[in-house]
Coordinates of C-alpha atoms in Angstrom, one line a residue:
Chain A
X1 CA 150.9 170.2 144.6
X2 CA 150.7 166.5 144.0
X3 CA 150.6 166.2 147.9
X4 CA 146.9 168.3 148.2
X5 CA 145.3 166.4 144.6
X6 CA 145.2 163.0 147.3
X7 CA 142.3 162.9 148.8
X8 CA 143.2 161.5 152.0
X9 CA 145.8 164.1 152.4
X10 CA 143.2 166.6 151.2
X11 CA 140.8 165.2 154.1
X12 CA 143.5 165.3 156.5
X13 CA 144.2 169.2 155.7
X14 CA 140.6 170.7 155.8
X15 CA 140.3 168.6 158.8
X16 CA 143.0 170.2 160.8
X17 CA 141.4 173.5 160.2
X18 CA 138.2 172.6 161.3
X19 CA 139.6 171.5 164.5
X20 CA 141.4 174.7 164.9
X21 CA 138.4 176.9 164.5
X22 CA 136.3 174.4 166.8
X23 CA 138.7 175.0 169.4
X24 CA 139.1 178.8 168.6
X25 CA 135.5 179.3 168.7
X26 CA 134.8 176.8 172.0
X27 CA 137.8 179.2 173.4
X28 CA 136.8 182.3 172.1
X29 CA 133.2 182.0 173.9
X30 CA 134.3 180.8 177.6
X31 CA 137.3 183.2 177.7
X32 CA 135.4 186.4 176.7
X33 CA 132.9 185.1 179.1
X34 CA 135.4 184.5 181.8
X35 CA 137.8 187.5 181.1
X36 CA 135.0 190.1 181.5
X37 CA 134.2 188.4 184.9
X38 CA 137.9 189.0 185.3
X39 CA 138.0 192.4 184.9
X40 CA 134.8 193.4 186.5
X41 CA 136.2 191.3 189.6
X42 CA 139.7 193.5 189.1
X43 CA 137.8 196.9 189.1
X44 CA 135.6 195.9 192.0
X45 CA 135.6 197.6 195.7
X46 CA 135.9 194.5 197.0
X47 CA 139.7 193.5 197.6
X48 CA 139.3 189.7 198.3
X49 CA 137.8 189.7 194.5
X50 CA 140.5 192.2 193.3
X51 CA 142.9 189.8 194.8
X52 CA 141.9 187.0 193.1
X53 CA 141.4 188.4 189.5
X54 CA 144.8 189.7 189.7
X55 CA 146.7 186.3 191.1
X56 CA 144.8 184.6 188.0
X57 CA 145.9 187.3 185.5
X58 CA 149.9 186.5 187.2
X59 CA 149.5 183.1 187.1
X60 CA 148.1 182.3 184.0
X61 CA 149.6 185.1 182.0
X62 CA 153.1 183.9 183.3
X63 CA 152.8 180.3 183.0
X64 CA 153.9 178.8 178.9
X65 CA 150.2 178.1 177.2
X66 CA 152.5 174.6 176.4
X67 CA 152.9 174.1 180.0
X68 CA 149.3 174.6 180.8
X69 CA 148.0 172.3 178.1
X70 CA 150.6 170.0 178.8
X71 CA 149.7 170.3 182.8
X72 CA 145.2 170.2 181.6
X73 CA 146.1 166.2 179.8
X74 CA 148.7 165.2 182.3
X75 CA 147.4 166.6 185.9
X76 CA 144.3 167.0 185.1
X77 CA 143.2 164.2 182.9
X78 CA 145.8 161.3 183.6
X79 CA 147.5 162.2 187.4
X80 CA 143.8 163.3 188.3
X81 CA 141.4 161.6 186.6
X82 CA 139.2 164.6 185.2
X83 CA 136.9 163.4 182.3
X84 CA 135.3 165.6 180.3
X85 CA 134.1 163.7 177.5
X86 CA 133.5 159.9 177.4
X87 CA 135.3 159.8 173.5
X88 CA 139.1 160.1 173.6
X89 CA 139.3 163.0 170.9
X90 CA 136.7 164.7 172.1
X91 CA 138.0 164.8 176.0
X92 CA 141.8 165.5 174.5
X93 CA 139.9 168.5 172.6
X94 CA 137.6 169.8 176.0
X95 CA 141.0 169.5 177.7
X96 CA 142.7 171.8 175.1
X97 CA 139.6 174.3 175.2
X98 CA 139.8 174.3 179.1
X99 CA 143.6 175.1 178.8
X100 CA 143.1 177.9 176.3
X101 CA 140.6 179.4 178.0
X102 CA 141.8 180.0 181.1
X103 CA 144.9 181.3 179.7
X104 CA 143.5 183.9 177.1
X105 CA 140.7 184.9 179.7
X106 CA 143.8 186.4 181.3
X107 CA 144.8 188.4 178.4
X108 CA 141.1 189.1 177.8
X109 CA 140.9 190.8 181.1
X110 CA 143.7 192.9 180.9
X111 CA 142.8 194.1 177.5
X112 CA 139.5 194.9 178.8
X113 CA 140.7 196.8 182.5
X114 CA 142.6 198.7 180.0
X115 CA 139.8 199.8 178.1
X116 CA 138.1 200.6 181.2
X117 CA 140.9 202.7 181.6
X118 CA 140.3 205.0 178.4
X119 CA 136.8 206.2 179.9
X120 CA 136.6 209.2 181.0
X121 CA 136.2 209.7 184.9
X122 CA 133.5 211.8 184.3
X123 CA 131.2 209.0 183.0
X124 CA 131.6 207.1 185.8
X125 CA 131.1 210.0 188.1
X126 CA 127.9 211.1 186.0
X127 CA 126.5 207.3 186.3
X128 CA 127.0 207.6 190.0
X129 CA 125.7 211.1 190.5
X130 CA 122.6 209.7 189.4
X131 CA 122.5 207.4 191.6
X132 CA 124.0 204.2 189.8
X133 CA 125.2 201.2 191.6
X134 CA 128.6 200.0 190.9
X135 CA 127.0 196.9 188.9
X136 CA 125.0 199.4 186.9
X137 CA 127.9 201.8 186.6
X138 CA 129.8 199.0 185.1
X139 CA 127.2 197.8 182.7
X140 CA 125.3 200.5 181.5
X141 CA 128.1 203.1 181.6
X142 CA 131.8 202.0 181.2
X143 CA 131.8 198.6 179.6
X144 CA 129.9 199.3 176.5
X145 CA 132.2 202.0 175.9
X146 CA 135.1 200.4 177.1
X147 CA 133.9 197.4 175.1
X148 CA 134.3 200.0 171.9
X149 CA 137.4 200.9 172.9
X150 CA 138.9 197.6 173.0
X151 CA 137.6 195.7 169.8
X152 CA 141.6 195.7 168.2
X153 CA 143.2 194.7 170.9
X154 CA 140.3 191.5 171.5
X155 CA 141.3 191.1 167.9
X156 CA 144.6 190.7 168.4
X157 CA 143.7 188.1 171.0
X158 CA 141.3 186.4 169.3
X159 CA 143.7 186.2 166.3
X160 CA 146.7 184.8 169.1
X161 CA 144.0 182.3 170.2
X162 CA 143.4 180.9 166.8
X163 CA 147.5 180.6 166.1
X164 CA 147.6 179.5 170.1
X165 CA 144.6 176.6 169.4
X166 CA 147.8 174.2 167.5
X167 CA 149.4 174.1 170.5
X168 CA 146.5 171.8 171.3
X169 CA 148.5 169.3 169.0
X170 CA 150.3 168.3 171.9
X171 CA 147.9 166.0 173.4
X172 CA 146.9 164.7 170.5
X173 CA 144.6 166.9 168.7
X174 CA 145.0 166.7 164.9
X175 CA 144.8 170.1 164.3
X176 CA 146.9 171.7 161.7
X177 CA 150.2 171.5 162.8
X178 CA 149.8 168.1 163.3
X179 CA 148.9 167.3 160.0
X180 CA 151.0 169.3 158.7
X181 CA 154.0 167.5 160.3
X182 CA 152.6 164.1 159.2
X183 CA 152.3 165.1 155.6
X184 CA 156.0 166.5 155.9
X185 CA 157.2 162.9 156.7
X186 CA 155.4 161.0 154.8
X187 CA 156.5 163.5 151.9
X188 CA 160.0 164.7 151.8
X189 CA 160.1 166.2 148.1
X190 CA 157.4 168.7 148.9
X191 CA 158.2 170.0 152.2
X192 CA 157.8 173.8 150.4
X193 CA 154.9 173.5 149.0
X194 CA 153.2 171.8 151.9
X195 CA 154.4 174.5 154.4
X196 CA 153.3 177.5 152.1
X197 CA 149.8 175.9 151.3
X198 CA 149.3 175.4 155.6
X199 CA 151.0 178.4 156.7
X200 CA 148.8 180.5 153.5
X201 CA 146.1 179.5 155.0
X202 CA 146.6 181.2 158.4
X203 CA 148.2 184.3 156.8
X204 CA 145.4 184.5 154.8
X205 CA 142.5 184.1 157.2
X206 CA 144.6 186.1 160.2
X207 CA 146.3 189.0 158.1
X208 CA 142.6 190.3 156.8
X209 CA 140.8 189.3 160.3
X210 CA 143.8 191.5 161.4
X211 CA 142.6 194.9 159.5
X212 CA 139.2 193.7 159.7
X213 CA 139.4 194.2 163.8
X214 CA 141.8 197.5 162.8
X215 CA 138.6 198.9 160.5
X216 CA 136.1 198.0 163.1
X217 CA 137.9 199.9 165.6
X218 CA 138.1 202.5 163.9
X219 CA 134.5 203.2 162.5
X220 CA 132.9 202.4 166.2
X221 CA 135.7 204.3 167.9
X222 CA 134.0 206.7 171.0
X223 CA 135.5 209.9 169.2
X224 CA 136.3 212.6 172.3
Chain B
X1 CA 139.9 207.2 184.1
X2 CA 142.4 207.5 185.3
X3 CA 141.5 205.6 188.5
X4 CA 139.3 203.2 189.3
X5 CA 138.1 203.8 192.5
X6 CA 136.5 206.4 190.2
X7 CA 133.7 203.7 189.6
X8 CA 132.0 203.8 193.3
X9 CA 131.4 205.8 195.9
X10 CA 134.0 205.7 199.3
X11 CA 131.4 203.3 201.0
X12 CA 128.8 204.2 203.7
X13 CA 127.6 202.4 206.3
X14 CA 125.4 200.1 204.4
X15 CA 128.1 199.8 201.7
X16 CA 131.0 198.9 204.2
X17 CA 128.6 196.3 205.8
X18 CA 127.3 194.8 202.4
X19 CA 131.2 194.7 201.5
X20 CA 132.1 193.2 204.6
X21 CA 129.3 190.8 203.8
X22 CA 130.2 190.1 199.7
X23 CA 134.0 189.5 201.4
X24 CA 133.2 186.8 203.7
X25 CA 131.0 185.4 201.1
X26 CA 133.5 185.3 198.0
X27 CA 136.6 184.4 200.4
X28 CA 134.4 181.4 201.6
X29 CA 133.9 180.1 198.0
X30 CA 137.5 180.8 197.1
X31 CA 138.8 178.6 200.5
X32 CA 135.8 176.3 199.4
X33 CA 137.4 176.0 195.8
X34 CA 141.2 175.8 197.1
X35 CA 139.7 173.1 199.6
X36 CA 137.9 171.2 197.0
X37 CA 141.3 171.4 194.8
X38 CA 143.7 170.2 197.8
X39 CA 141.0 166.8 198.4
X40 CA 140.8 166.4 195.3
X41 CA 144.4 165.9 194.8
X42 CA 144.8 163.8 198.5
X43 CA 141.7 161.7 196.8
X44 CA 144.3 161.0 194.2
X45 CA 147.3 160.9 196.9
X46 CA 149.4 164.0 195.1
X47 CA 150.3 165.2 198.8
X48 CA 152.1 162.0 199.3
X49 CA 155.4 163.1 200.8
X50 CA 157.4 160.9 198.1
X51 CA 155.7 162.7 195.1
X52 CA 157.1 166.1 196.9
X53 CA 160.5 164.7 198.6
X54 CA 162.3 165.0 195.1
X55 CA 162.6 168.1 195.2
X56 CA 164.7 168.7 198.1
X57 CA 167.0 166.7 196.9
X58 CA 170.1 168.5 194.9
X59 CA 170.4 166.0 192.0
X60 CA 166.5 166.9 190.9
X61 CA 168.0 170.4 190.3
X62 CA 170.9 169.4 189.2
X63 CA 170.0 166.9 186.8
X64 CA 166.9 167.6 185.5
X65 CA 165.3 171.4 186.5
X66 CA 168.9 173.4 186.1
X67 CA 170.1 172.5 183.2
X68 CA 166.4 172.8 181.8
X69 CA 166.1 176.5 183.1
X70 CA 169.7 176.8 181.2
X71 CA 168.5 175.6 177.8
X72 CA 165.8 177.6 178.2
X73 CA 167.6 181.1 178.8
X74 CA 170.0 179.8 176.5
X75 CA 167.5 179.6 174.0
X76 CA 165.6 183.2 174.9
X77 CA 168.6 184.5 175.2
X78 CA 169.9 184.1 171.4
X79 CA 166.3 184.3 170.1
X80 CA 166.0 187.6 172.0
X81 CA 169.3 189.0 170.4
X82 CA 168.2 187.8 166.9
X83 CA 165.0 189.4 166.9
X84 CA 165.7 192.5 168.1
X85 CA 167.9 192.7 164.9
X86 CA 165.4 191.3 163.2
X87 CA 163.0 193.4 164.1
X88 CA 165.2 196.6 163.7
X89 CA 166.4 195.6 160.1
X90 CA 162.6 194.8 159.0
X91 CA 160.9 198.0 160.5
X92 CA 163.8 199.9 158.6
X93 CA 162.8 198.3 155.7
X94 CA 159.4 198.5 155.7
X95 CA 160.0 202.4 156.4
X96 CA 162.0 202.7 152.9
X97 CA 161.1 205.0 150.2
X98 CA 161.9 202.4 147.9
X99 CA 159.2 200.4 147.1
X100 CA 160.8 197.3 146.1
X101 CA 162.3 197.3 149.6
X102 CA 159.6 198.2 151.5
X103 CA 156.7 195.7 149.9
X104 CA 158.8 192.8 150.4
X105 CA 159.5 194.1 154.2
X106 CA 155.6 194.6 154.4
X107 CA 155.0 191.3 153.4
X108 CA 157.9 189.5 155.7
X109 CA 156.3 190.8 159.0
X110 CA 152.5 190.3 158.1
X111 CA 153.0 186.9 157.4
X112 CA 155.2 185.8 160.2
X113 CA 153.1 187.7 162.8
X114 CA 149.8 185.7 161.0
X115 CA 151.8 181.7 161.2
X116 CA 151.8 179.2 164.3
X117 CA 155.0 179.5 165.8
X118 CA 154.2 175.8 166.2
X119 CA 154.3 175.8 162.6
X120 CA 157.0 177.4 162.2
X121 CA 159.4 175.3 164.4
X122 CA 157.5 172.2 162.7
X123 CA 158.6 173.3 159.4
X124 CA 162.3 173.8 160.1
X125 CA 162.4 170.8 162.3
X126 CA 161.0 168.0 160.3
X127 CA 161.1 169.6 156.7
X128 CA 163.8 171.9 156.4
X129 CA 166.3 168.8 156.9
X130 CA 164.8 167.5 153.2
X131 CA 165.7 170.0 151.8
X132 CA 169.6 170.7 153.3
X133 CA 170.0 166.6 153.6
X134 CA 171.5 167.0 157.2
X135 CA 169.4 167.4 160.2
X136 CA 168.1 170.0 161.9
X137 CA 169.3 171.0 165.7
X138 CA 166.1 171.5 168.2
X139 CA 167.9 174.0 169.5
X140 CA 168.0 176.2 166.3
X141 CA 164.7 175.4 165.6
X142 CA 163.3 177.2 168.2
X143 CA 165.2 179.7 167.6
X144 CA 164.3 180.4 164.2
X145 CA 161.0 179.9 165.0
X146 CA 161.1 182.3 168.1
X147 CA 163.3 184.9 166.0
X148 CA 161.2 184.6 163.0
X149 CA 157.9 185.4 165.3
X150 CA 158.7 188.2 167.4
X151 CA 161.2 190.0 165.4
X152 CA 158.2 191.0 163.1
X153 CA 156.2 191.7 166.5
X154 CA 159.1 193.7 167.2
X155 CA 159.1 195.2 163.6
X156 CA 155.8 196.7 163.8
X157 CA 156.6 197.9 167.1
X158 CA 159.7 199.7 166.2
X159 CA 157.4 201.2 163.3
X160 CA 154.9 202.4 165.3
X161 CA 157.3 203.9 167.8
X162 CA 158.6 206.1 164.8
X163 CA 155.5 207.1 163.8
X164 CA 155.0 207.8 166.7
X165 CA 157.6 210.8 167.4
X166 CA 156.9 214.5 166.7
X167 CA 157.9 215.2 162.4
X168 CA 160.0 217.2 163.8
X169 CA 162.6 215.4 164.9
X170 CA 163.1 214.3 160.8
X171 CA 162.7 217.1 159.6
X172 CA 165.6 218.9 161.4
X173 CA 167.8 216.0 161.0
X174 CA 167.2 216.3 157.4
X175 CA 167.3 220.2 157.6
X176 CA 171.5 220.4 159.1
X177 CA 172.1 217.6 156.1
X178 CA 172.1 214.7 157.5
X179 CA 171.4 211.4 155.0
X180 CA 168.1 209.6 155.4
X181 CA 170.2 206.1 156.9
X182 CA 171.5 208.9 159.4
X183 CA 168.4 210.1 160.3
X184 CA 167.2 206.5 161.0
X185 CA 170.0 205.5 163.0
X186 CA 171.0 208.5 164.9
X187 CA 167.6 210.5 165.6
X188 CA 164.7 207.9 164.7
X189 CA 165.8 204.3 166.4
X190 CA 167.0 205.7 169.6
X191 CA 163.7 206.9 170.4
X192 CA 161.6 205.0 168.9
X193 CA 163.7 202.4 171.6
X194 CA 163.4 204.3 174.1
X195 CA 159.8 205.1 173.9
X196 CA 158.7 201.5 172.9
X197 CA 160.8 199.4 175.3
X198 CA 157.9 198.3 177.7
X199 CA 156.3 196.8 174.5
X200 CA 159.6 195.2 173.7
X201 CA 160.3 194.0 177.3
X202 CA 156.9 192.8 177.1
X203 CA 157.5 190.8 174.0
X204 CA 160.9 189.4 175.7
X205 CA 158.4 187.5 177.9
X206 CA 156.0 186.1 175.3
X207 CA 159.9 184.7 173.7
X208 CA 160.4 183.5 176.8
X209 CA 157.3 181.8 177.4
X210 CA 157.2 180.7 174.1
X211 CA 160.4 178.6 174.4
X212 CA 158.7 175.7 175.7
X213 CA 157.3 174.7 172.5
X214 CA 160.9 173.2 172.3
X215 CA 159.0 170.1 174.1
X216 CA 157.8 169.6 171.3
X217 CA 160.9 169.1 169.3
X218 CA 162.8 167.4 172.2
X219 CA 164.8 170.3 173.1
X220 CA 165.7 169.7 176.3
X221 CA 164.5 172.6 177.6
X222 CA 162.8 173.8 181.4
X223 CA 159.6 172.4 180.5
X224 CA 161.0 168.8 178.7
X225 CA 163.3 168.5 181.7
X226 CA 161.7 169.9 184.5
X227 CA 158.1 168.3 184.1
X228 CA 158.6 165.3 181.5
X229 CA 161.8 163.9 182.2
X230 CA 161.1 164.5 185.8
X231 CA 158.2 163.2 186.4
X232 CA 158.7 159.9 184.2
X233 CA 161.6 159.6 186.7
X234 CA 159.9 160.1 190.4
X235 CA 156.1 159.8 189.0
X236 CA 155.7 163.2 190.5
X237 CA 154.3 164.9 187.2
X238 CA 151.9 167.6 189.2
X239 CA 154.2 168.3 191.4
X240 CA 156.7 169.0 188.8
X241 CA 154.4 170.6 186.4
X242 CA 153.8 173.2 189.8
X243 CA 157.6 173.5 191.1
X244 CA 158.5 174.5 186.8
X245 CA 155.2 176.6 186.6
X246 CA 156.4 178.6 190.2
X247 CA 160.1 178.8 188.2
X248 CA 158.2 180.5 185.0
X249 CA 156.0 182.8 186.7
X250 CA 158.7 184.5 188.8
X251 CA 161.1 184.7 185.9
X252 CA 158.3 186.3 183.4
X253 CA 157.0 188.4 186.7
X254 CA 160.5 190.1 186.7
X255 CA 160.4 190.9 183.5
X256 CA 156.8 192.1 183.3
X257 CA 157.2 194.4 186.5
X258 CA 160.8 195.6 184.6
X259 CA 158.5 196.7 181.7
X260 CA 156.5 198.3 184.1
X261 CA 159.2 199.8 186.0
X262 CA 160.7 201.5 182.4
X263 CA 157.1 202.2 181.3
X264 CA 156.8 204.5 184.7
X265 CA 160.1 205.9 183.9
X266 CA 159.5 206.8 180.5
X267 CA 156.5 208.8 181.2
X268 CA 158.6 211.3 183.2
X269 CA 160.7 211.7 180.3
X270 CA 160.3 214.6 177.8
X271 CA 160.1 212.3 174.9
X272 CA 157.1 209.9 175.2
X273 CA 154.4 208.8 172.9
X274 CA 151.3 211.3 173.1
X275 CA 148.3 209.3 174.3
X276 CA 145.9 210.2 170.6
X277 CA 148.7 208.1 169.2
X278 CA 147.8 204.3 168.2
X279 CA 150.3 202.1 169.9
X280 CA 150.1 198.3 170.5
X281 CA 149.3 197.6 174.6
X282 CA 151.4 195.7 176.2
X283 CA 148.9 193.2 177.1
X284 CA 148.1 192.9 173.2
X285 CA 152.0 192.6 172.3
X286 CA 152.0 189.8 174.8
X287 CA 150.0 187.5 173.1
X288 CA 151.8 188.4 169.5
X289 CA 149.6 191.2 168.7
X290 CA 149.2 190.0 165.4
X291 CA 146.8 192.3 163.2
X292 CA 146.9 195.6 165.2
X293 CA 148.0 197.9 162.5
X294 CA 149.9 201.0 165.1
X295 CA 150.2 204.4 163.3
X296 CA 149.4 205.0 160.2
X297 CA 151.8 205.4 156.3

């Protein structure tokens, strides 16, 4: 454990983390956000917006995250020229939070059309009997139950997110795995150690975030 | 619901006009946002016909986006093999009555599902060689990486597919004497399979996808090839980073509408999972549906 008593190194690690839940967080926000435009868009009677939620969900949902962060520093930033912060790191990071958001905002969406899809018909023909617009329908009625309905598998994404956020490494972001490569060079007789201490500390953040999302579920379940 | 043109009325006369209306409005903005995208890239001079004129060429695909696409089935090909036996050999495990098999199993699949496959292919590419003195194939990297990952996504799917059948089935396979290893492998596996291959077709694309992290280790894989390598050469890199990105999307499209095509198949089977049962989505599987704990001990 000689590697984590430096304190450079020790910098270097807590670091790495911090960067990974900026750009979890950052992600987290515009995604949900974006995803739940997404899926109202999907469910809506209007096919030109139908159309387009389901070409993003295709294309983004297809496409490697490494491809699209890879495409966000070279297309965007250096073929391009899109600037989004005036500090290197901090553009490299916007970048990596504009990749990951419009790729998880696919999976957000489909998580959410399918929770959409769990209430019952008769809620939405109730909210409409009374009169309900398809705005309010969507609002009052079905999303805050579909929202219940869906709080493991938006765990599950938020959790893929957070593992997803070191792919951000690639264009230069020294996140985790970054550091963790670094410290693997620079110290060959404690490779072990220093993959058990980075990859513990995921497993032990994700693994209880993982139940926690499972409990959550459970206890604000719509019971029918 | 189980549609969703449960959610509003069949339009009126002042709903069919405001509709009309909303279309013309959003498929304005939308060509107004694909226009602003195309000047944006002839500002830069990306429609230039030399950026483009590569790919019509045979050497680009048979130097560079080919043998990338190869490499990269190659790769999804062996990691797809190993993790389904991966998977299979874990979920049996962590099913055992024995609890020095099935705690070891348990912990196995939680903590591969909760590390960065980044991480993972990090570790066996830069430190593993320390340890074994000799270094370390990209190719194998990814691999162990990708088989490491979604065989214990695949794990806790098999699981939750054989929770997920009747106690019945066990229970008469026990009751005309067959041995617990039997009941497994003759009465449980095959339909948990069956009744869980969407979610496992599903995953196949996430392995898939997930290959281009080899870019990261050099593997020459579809996205090193196709985008880097290519572009470096012609200068072309949003070009190629589209052309590659078009390859991905219909390969992973296939897949995903061969889930769905097996999913709608399945349901007109006698065997399928009752809906009150707790089984991963197929949209969570796809992003490594880490956490979701499907069926209950």
């Amino acid at each position: 454990m000689h590697v984590f008593t430096d304190p450079v190194n020790l910098d270097a690690y807590l670091s790495g983390f911090l960067w990974i839940l900026k750009l979890t967080g950052a992600s987290a926000l515009f995604s949900l956000v974006i995803g739940v435009l997404l899926a109202a868009a999907r469910v809506s009677p209007i096919p030109v917006l139908r159309a387009f939620g389901a070409a993003w969900v295709n294309i983004f949902r297809n496409t490697p995250l490494t491809l699209i962060i890879f495409f966000c520093y070279f297309g965007l930033y250096t073929t391009l020229g899109l600037v989004l912060s005036d500090d290197l790191n901090l553009n490299n990071y916007w970048l990596g939070v504009l990749g990951l958001s419009v790729y998880t905002a696919a999976f957000v969406c489909e998580a959410i059309r399918s929770g959409i899809n769990t209430v019952n018909a008769g809620q939405a023909e109730a909210a409409r009997a009374i009169g309900l617009t398809f705005a309010q329908t969507l609002r009052i009625v079905i999303l805050p139950q579909a929202g219940r309905a869906v709080i493991a598998p938006l765990g599950s994404v938020l959790i893929a997110l957070c593992k997803n956020a070191t792919i951000v490494g690639t264009i230069g972001v020294m996140e985790s795995s970054n550091v963790m490569k670094d410290l693997i060079n620079e110290n060959g007789d404690a490779v072990i150690p220093i993959f058990l201490v980075f990859a513990g500390t995921f497993a032990a953040v994700l693994v209880p975030t993982g139940y926690f999302f499972g409990w959550l579920a459970n206890r604000l379940a719509v019971k029918r | 619901m189980s549609s969703n043109t449960v959610l509003y009325d069949h339009p009126g006369p002042r709903a069919r006009v405001r509709n009309a209306v909303l279309t013309v409005v959003f498929s304005i903005a939308i060509a107004g946002l694909l226009w602003w995208i195309y000047s944006k890239f002839d500002e830069k001079g990306q429609w230039e016909a030399r950026l483009w004129e590569p790919f019509t060429e045979p050497t680009t695909w048979t130097q560079f986006i080919l043998p990338g696409l190869q490499q990269t089935l190659m790769a999804a090909a062996t990691g797809m093999v190993l993790s389904l036996v991966f998977g299979i050999v874990f979920a049996v495990g962590r099913l055992s009555d024995h609890r020095w098999v099935s705690i070891p199993a348990g912990v196995v699949v939680e903590f591969f599902r909760a590390v960065p496959l980044l991480l993972m292919i990090f570790f066996i590419f830069y430190g593993v060689p320390f340890l074994t003195q000799q270094p370390m194939s990209a190719f194998w990297s990814v691999v162990i990486g990708l088989t490491l990952y979604n065989g214990s996504v695949l794990a806790e799917a098999f699981r939750a597919g054989i929770h997920s059948l009747p106690r019945g089935q066990s229970e008469a396979a026990f009751a005309i004497g067959l041995r617990k290893g039997q009941v497994m492998q003759m009465i449980l596996i095959p339909q948990a399979a069956r009744a869980m291959l969407p979610v496992i077709v599903s995953q196949l694309v996430v392995l898939l996808k997930d290959t281009a992290l080899g870019y990261i280790v050099a593997f020459p894989e579809l996205l090193q090839r196709g985008v880097n390598d290519l572009g470096a050469n012609y200068g072309n890199i949003v070009a190629a980073a589209i052309v590659v990105a078009a390859i991905y999307i219909v390969i992973n499209s296939m897949l995903t509408m061969l889930a769905g095509w097996l999913d709608r198949r399945s349901k007109r089977r006698a065997y399928r999972i009752s809906k009150t049962t707790t089984v991963p989505m197929p949209a969570v599987a796809q992003v490594g549906g880490a956490g979701e704990k499907a069926g209950d001990d």
